[in-house]
Short mmCIF file of C-alpha atoms and ligand atoms in Angstrom, two decimals:
data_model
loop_
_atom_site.label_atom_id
_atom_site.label_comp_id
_atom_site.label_asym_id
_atom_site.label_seq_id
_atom_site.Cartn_x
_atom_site.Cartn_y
_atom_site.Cartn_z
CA UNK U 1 -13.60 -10.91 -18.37
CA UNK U 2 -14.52 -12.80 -15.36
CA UNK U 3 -13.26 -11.63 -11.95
CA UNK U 4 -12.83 -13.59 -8.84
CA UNK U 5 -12.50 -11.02 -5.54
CA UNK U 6 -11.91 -12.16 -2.35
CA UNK U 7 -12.82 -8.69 -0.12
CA UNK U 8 -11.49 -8.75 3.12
CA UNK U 9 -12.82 -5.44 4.90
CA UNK U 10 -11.19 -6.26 8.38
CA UNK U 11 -11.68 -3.53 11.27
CA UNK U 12 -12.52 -0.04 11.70
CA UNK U 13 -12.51 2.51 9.11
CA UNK U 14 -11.58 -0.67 6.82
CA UNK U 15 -15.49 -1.49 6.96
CA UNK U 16 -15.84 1.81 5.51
CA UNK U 17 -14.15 2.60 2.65
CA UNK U 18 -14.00 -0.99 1.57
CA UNK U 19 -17.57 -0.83 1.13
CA UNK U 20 -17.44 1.98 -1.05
CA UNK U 21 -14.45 0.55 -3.04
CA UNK U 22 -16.62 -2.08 -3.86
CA UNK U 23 -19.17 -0.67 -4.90
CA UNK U 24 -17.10 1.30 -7.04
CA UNK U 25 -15.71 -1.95 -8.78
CA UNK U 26 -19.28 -3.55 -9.33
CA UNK U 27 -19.97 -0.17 -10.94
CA UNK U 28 -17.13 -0.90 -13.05
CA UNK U 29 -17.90 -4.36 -13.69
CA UNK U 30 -21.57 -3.57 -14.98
CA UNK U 31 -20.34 -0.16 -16.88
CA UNK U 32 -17.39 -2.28 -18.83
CA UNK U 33 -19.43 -5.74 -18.78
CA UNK U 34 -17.53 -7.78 -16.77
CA UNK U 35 -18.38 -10.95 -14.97
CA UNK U 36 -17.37 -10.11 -11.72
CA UNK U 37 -17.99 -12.81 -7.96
CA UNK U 38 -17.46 -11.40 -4.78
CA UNK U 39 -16.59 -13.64 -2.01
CA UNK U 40 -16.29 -11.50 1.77
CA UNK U 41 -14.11 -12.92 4.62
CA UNK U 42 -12.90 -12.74 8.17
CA UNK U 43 -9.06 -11.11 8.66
CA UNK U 44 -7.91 -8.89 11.72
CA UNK U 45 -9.72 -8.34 14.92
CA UNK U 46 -13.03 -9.41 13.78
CA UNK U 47 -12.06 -12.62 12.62
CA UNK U 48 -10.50 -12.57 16.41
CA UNK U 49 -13.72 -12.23 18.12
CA UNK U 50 -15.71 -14.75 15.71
CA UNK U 51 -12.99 -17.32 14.72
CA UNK U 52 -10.25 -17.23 17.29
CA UNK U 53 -7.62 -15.98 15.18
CA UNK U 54 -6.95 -13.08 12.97
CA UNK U 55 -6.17 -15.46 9.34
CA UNK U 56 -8.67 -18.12 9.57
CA UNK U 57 -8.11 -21.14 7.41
CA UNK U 58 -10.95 -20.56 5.21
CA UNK U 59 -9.53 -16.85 4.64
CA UNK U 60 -6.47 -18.34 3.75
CA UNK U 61 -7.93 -21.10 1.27
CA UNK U 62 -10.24 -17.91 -0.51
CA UNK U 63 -7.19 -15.59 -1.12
CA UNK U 64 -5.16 -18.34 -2.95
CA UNK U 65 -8.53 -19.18 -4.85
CA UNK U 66 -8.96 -15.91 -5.90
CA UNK U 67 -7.89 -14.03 -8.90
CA UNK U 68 -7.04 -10.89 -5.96
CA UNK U 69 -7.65 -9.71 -3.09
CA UNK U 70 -9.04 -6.27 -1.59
CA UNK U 71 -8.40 -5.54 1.91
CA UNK U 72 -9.43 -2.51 4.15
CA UNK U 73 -7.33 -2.63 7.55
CA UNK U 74 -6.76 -4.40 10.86
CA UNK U 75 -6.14 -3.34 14.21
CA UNK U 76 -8.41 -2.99 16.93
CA UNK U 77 -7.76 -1.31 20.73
CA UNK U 78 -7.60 -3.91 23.16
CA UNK U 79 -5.35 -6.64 21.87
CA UNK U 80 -1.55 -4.18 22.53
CA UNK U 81 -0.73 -6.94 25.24
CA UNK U 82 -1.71 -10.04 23.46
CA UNK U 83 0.60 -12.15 22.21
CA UNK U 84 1.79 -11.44 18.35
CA UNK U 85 -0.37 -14.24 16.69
CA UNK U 86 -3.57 -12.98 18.54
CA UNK U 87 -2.82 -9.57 17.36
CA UNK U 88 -5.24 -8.39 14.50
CA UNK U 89 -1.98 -6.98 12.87
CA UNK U 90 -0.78 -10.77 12.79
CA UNK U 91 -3.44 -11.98 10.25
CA UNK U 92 -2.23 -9.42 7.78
CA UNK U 93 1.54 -10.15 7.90
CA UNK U 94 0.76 -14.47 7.28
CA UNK U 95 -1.42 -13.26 4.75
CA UNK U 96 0.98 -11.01 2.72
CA UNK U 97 3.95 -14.04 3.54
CA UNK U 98 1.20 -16.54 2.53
CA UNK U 99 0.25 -15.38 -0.49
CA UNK U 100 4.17 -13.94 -1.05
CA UNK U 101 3.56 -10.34 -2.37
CA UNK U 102 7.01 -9.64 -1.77
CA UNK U 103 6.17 -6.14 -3.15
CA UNK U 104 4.25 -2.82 -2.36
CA UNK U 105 4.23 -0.60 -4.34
CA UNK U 106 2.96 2.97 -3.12
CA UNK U 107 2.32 5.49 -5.70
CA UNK U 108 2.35 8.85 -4.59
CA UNK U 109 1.14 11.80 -6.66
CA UNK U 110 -0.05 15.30 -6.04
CA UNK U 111 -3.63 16.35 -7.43
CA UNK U 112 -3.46 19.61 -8.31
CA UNK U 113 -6.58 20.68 -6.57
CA UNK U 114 -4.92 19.12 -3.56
CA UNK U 115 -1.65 21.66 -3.38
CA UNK U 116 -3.38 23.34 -0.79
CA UNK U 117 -4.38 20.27 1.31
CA UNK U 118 -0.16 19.53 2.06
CA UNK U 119 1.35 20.79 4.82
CA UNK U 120 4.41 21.70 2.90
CA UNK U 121 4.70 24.69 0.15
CA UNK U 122 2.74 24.65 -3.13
CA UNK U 123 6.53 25.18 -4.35
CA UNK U 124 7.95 21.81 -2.81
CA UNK U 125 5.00 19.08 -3.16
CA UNK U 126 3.77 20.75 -6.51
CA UNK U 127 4.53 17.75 -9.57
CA UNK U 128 5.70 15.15 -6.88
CA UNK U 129 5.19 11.83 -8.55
CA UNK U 130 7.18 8.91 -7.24
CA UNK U 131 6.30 5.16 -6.46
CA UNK U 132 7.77 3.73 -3.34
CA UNK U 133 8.47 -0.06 -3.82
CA UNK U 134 8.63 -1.24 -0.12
CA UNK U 135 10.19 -5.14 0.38
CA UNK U 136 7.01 -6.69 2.02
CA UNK U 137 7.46 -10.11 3.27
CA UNK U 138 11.31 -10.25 5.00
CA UNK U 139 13.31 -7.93 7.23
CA UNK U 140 12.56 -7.04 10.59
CA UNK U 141 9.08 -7.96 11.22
CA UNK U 142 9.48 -11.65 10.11
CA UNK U 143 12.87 -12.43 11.01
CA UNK U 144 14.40 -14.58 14.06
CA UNK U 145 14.82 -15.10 16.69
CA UNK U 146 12.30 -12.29 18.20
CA UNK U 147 10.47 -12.14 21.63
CA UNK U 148 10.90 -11.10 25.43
CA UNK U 149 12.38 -12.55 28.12
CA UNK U 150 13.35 -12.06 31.40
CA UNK U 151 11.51 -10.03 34.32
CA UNK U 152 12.06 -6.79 36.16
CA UNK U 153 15.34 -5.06 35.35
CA UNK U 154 16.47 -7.77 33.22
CA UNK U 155 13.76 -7.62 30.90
CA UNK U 156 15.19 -8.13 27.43
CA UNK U 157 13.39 -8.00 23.84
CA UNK U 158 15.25 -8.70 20.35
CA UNK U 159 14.00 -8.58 16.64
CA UNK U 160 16.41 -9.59 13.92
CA UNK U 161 16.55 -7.96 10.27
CA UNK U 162 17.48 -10.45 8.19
CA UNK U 163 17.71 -10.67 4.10
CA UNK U 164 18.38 -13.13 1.59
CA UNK U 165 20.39 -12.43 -1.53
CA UNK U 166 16.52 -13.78 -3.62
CA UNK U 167 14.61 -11.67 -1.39
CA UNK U 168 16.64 -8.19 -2.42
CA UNK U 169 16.77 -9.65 -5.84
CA UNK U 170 13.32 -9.42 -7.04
CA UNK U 171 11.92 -6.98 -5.50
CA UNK U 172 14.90 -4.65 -6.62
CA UNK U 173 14.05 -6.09 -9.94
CA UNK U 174 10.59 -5.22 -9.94
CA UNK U 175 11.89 -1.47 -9.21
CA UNK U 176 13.80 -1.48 -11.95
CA UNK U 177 11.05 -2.85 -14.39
CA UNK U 178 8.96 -0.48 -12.90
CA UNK U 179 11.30 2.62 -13.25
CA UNK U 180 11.55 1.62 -17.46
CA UNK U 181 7.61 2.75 -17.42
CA UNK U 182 8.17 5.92 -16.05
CA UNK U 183 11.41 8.37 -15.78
CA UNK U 184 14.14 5.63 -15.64
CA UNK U 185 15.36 6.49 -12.03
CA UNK U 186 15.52 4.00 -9.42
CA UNK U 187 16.75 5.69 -5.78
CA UNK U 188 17.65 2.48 -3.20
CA UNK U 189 17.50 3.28 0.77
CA UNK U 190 19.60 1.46 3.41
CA UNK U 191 21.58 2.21 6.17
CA UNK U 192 24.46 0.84 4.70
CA UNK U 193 26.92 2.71 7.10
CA UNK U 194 25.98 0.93 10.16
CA UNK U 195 24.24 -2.19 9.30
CA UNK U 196 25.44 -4.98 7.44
CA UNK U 197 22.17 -6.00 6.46
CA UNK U 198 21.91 -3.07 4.26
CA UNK U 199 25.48 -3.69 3.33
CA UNK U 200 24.10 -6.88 1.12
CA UNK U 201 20.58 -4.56 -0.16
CA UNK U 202 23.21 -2.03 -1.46
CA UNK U 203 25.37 -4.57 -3.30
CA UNK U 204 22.78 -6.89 -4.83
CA UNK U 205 20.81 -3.30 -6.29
CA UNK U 206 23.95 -2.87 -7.75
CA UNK U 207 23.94 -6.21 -8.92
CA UNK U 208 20.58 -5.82 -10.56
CA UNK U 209 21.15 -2.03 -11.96
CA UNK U 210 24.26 -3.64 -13.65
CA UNK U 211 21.12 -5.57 -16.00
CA UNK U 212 19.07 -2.26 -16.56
CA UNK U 213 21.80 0.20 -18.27
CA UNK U 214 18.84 2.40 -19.24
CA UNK U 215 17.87 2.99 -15.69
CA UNK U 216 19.77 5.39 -13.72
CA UNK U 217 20.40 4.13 -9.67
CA UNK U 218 21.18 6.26 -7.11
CA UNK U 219 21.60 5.21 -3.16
CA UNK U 220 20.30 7.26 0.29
CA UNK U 221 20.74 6.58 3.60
CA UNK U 222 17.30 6.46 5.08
CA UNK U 223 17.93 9.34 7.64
CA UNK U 224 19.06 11.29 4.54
CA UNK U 225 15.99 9.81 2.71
CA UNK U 226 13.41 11.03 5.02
CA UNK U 227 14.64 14.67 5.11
CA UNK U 228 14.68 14.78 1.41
CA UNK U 229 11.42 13.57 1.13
CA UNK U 230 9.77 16.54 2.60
CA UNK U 231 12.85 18.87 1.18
CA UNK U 232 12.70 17.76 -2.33
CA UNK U 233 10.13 15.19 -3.15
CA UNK U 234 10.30 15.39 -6.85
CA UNK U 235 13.84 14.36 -6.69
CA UNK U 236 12.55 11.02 -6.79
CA UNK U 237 10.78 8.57 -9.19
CA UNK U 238 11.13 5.22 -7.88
CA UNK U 239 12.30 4.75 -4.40
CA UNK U 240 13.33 1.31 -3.38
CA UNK U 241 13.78 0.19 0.08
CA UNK U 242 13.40 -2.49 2.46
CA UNK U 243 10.45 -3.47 4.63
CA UNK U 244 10.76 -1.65 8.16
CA UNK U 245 12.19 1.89 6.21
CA UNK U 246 9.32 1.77 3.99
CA UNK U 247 6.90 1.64 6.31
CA UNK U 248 7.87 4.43 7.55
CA UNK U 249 9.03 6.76 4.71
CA UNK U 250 5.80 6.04 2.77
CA UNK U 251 3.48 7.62 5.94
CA UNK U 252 5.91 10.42 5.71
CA UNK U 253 5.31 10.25 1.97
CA UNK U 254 1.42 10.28 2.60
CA UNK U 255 1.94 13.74 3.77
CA UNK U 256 2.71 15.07 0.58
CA UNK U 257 -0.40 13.69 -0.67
CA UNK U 258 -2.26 16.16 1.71
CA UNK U 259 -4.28 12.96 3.70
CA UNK U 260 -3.27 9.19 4.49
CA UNK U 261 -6.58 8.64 2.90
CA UNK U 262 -5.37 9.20 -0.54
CA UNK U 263 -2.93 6.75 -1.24
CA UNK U 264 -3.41 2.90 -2.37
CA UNK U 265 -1.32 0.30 -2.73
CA UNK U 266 -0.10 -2.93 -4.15
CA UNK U 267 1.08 -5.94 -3.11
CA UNK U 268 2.48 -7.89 -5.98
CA UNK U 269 3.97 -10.90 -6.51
CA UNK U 270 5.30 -13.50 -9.10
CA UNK U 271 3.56 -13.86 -12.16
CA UNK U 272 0.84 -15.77 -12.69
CA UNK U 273 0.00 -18.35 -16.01
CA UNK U 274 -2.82 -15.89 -16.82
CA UNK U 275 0.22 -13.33 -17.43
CA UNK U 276 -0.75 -10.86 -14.16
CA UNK U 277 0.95 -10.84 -10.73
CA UNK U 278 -0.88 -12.16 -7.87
CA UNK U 279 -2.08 -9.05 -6.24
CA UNK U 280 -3.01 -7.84 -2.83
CA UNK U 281 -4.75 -4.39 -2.62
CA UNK U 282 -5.62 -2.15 -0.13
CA UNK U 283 -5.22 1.44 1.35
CA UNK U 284 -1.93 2.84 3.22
CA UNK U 285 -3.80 3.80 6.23
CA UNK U 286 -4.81 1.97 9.07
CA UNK U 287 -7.94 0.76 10.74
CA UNK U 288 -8.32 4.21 12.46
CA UNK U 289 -10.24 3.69 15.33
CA UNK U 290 -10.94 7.66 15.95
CA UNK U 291 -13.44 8.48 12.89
CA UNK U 292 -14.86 4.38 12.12
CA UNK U 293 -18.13 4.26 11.65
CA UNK U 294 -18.86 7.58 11.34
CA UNK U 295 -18.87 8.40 7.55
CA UNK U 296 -15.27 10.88 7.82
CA UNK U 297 -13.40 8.19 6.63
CA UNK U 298 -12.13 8.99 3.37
CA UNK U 299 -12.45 5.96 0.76
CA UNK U 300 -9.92 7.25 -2.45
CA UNK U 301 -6.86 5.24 -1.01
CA UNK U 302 -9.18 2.21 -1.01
CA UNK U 303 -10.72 2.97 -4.25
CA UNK U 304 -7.38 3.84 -5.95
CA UNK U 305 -6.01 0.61 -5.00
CA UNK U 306 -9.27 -0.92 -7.32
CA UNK U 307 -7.87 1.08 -10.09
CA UNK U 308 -4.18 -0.33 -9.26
CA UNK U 309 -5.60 -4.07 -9.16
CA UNK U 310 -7.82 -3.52 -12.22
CA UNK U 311 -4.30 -2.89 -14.03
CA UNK U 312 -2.29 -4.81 -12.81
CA UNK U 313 -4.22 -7.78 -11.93
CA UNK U 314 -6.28 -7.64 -15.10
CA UNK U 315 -4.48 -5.24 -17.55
CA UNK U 316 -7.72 -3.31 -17.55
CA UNK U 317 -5.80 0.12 -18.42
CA UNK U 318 -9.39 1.62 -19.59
CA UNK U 319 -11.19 0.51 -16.76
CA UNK U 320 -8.55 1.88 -14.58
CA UNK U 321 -7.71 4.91 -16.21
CA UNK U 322 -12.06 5.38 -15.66
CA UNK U 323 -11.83 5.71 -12.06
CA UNK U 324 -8.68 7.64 -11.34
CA UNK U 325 -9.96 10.18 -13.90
CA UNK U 326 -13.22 9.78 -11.78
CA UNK U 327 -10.73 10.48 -8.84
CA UNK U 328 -8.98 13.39 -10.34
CA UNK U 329 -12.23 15.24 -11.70
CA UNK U 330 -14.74 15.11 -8.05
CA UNK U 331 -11.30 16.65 -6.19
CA UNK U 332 -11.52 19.00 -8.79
CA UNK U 333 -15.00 19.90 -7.90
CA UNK U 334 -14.37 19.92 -4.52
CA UNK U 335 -16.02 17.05 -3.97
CA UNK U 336 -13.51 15.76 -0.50
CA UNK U 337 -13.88 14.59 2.99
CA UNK U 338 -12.69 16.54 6.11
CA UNK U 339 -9.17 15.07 6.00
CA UNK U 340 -8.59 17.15 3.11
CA UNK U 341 -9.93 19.82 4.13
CA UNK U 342 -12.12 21.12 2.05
CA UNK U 343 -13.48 24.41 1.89
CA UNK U 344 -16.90 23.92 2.34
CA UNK U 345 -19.12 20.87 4.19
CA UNK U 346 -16.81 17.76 3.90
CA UNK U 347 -18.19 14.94 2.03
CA UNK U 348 -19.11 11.85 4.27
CA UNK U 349 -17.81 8.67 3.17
CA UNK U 350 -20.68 7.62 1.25
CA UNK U 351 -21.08 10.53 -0.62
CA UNK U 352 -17.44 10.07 -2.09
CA UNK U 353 -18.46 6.49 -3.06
CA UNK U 354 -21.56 8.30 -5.21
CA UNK U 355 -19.87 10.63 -6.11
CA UNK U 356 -16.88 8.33 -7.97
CA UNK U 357 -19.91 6.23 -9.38
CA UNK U 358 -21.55 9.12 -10.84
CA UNK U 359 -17.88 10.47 -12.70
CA UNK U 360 -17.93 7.32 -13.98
CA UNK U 361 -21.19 6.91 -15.61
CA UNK U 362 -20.38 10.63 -17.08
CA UNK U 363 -16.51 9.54 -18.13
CA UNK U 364 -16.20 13.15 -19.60
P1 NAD A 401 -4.17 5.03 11.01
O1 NAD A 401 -3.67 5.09 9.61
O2 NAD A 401 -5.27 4.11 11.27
O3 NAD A 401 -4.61 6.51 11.48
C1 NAD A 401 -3.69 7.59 11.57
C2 NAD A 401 -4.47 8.92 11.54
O4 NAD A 401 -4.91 9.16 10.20
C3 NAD A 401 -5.71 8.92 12.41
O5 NAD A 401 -5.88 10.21 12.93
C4 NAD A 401 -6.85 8.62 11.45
O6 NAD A 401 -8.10 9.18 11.81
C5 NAD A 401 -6.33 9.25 10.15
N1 NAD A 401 -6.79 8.49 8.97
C6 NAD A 401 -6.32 7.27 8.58
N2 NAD A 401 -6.96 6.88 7.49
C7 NAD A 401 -7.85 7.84 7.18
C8 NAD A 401 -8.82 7.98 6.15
N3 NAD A 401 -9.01 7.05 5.19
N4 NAD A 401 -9.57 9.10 6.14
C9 NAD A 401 -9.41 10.06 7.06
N5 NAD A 401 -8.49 9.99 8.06
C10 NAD A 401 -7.73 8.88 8.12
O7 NAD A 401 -2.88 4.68 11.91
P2 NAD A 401 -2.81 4.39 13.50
O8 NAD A 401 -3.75 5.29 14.22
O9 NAD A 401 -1.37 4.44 13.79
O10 NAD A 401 -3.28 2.88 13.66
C11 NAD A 401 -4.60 2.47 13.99
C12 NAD A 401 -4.68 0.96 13.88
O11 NAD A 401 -4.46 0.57 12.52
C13 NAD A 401 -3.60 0.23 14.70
O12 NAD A 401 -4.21 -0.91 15.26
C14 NAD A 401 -2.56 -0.17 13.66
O13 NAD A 401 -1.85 -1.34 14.02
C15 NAD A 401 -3.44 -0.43 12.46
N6 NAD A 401 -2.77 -0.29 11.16
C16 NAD A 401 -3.14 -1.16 10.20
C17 NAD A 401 -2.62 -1.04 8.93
C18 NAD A 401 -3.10 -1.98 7.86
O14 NAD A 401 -4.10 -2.66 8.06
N7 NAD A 401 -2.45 -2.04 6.71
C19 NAD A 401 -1.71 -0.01 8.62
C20 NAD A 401 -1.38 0.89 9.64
C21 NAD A 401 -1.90 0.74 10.91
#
């Protein structure tokens, strides 16, 4: 099969483990035998400092050319005062609205060799396996009017959370869909007691549970949701919820996991003729700043989310299943970088990136 990539590595740590997320797919691609063309561009603070903005044109063009797209992260010190659109963080949010991957999805599952990594008790995160479906492109950090005004004590700032029937309608459908794959439970977050906002997210779920009768639907408010999380995690299989909650919930989410590092994502959207959803992948974490450039970085988030896309962009379930098993078996040999961890040296970033591409070669 031939595979168009656009790889968009962005700043910090994103250099890192993108690099050894691709290398892990051009494994992949030779192992399977699959025509596979890289194209790299500019996104975040890089593409700042070399093309004056953080979504260049010619990024733009590539991501709707490609077949998908694998990011790393943005966000660089130094631009917390500039306005939004020359904030690295800027070229990210036009890109996901540009390319409209109205969903992320955020799977979140506990290796067993990892029980010890969480913060929480063997007995609470042990057999935690839920995907969050996060709303992507609306809400808060896209709606109007937004901005500051006024100087001194008057200073005032306003963002506006704002949701179209369509907009809750997909995305709770793609929750749904999802939930038929896996236990057939779909939990929906809001804060339907004070805002009205989630008022309409609660009644057009409904709307859409009323077409899945085989899917049970259950609703939390997201204060409840985020002390359940850590109290009872396996209460939940797929939790829906709107952009700015889901942001948040899924870092608190990432805990479980033991390390931001591990978890990928997915940002899907409609379906394409070819039958798969255009697809944006990349990591949960950020472009941390702290450890870039010095090999901690841990790369299985970024490499996960090349399983993800190999699925669901390309329905390559074998190819897929090859590197999370490759995943699942160097954690088992305690193969793991310091974020986990580990009770001996901790891996350096490259060494993870071998490591993957050796487990795959074996595939035993
Ligand atoms: P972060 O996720 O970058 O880092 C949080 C903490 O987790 C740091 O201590 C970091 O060292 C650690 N960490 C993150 N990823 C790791 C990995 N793969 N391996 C080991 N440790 C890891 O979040 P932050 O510090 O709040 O943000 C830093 C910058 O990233 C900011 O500019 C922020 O805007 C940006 N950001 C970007 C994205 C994105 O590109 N999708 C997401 C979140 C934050």
């Amino acid at each position: 099969m031939k595979m168009k990539i656009l790889v968009l590595s962005g700043d910090g740590i994103g250099v890192d483990v993108t690099r050894e997320a691709v290398r892990v797919l051009r494994h992949i691609a030779r192992t399977y035998g699959h025509d596979l063309q890289i194209v790299e561009s500019l996104i975040g603070g890089v593409a700042i400092r070399e093309a004056g903005t953080p979504l260049p044109e010619e990024t733009l063009a590539n991501a709707l050319a490609a077949d998908a797209t694998v990011m790393g992260a943005v966000g660089m010190p130094g631009y917390e005062k500039a306005a939004p659109e020359k904030r690295p963080e800027w070229g990210l949010l036009q890109l996901r609205k540009a390319l409209c991957v109205y969903a992320n999805l955020r799977p979140i599952r506990i290796h067993p060799s990892l029980i010890e990594s969480s913060p929480l008790k063997n007995s609470v995160v042990e057999g935690t396996d839920m995907v969050i479906v996060r709303e992507l492109t609306g809400g808060i950090y896209y709606g109007t009017p937004r901005g500051r005004s006024g100087v001194g004590t008057a200073r005032r700032a306003v963002n506006t959370m704002a949701y179209t029937y369509p907009e809750i309608e997909r995305v709770a459908r793609m929750a749904f869909e999802i939930a038929r794959g896996r236990r057939k439970k779909v939990t929906s977050v809001d804060k339907s007691n004070v805002l009205e906002n989630s008022e309409l997210w609660h009644a057009v779920v409904e709307e859409v549970a009323a077409e899945f009768p085989d899917v049970a639907l259950d609703h939390l408010l997201v204060d409840n949701c985020a002390m359940q999380l850590i109290l009872n995690p396996r209460r939940f299989d797929v939790l829906l919820t709107e952009n700015l909650f889901g942001d948040i919930l899924s870092d608190e989410g990432a805990v479980l996991a033991g390390s931001i590092g591990m978890l990928p994502s997915a940002s899907l959207g409609d379906l394409k003729a070819s039958g798969f959803r255009v697809g944006l992948y990349e990591p949960v974490h950020g472009s941390a700043p702290d450890i870039a450039g010095q090999e901690k970085a841990n790369p299985l988030g970024a490499i996960g989310s090349i399983a993800i896309m190999l699925e669901c962009s390309f329905g390559m379930k074998t190819e897929s299943a090859a590197v999370n098993s490759a995943i699942d078996r160097i954690l088992r040999g305690g193969v793991m970088t310091a974020d986990l961890r580990p009770a001996g040296r901790p891996a350096t970033t490259s060494e993870i990136g071998d490591a993957i591409c050796a487990a795959i070669e074996t595939r035993s």
